[in-house]
Amino acid sequence: MPHLVNIVSHAQKMLTEILQPGDLAVDLTAGNGSDTMFLAEIVGPTGRVIAFDIQEQALAVTAEKLKQAGVAVVRADNLEEPFAETGVTLVTASHESLSEYLDSPVKGIIANLGYLPGGDMNIVTRPESTVAALNHSTSALAIGGRLAVVVYPSHPGGAEESGAVNALFESLPLKRWNVLRIEVPNSSAAPYLLVAEKR
Ligand SMILES: C[S@@+](CC[C@H](N)C(=O)[O-])C[C@H]1O[C@@H](n2cnc3c(N)ncnc32)[C@H](O)[C@@H]1O
């Protein structure tokens, strides 16, 4: 995809601007692991990444990708299992349980909604759990932290989810939030990016 309209790369750029080595970052939708890997590289060996997915298949691919790159990975399938103090913790759970897994404010959060590329298109992010996860995310962000969400409006159910996510971002009070949207205005089916920065 040409760089200008590659919305995922814009999402990553928004987090590159604020994340530093040693930070805590979250990937709400690990999928095939590209965003998790991106976050792990920026926060480095002294930082922490927590990544969620409901599909075991996705987390297996993500874990392998990270291991190949020499990134420390821990799997935590429930709250009893220990989390990594540094490196990446992969959680097999819905991102709506985010707040149960956090013990400190988060600097950067990324979500790439929709279905797993190459996977089952029926396993898809859904408005209710997405909105719950994004509400937890806005609470969990550190001052100066950013939440970047790539929204896909064109798959079945996508329009409903995109409406709910738009409403959430539009409701963030201007006094406490800088909010940005990056879109492809000549393609209504294209994904777009919403970013919220806590002031
Ligand atoms: C577009 S993919 C993510 C792509 C990924 N960020 C990457 O870099 O490859 C969306 C992912 O969200 C996952 N997902 C769907 N509902 C979820 C939920 N409630 N909680 C966590 N992950 C979910 C799907 O299983 C799928 O792997």
PDB file of C-alpha atoms in Angstrom, residues 7 16 59 86 96 126 162:
ATOM      1  CA  ILE A   7      -3.136   4.028   7.860  1.00  0.00           C
ATOM      2  CA  THR A  16       6.737   6.659  17.783  1.00  0.00           C
ATOM      3  CA  LEU A  59      -0.842 -15.144  19.773  1.00  0.00           C
ATOM      4  CA  THR A  86      10.183  -6.278  31.092  1.00  0.00           C
ATOM      5  CA  GLU A  96     -12.288  -5.409  27.485  1.00  0.00           C
ATOM      6  CA  ARG A 126     -17.247  -5.932  18.092  1.00  0.00           C
ATOM      7  CA  SER A 162     -16.979   2.620  13.440  1.00  0.00           C
TER       8      SER A 162
END
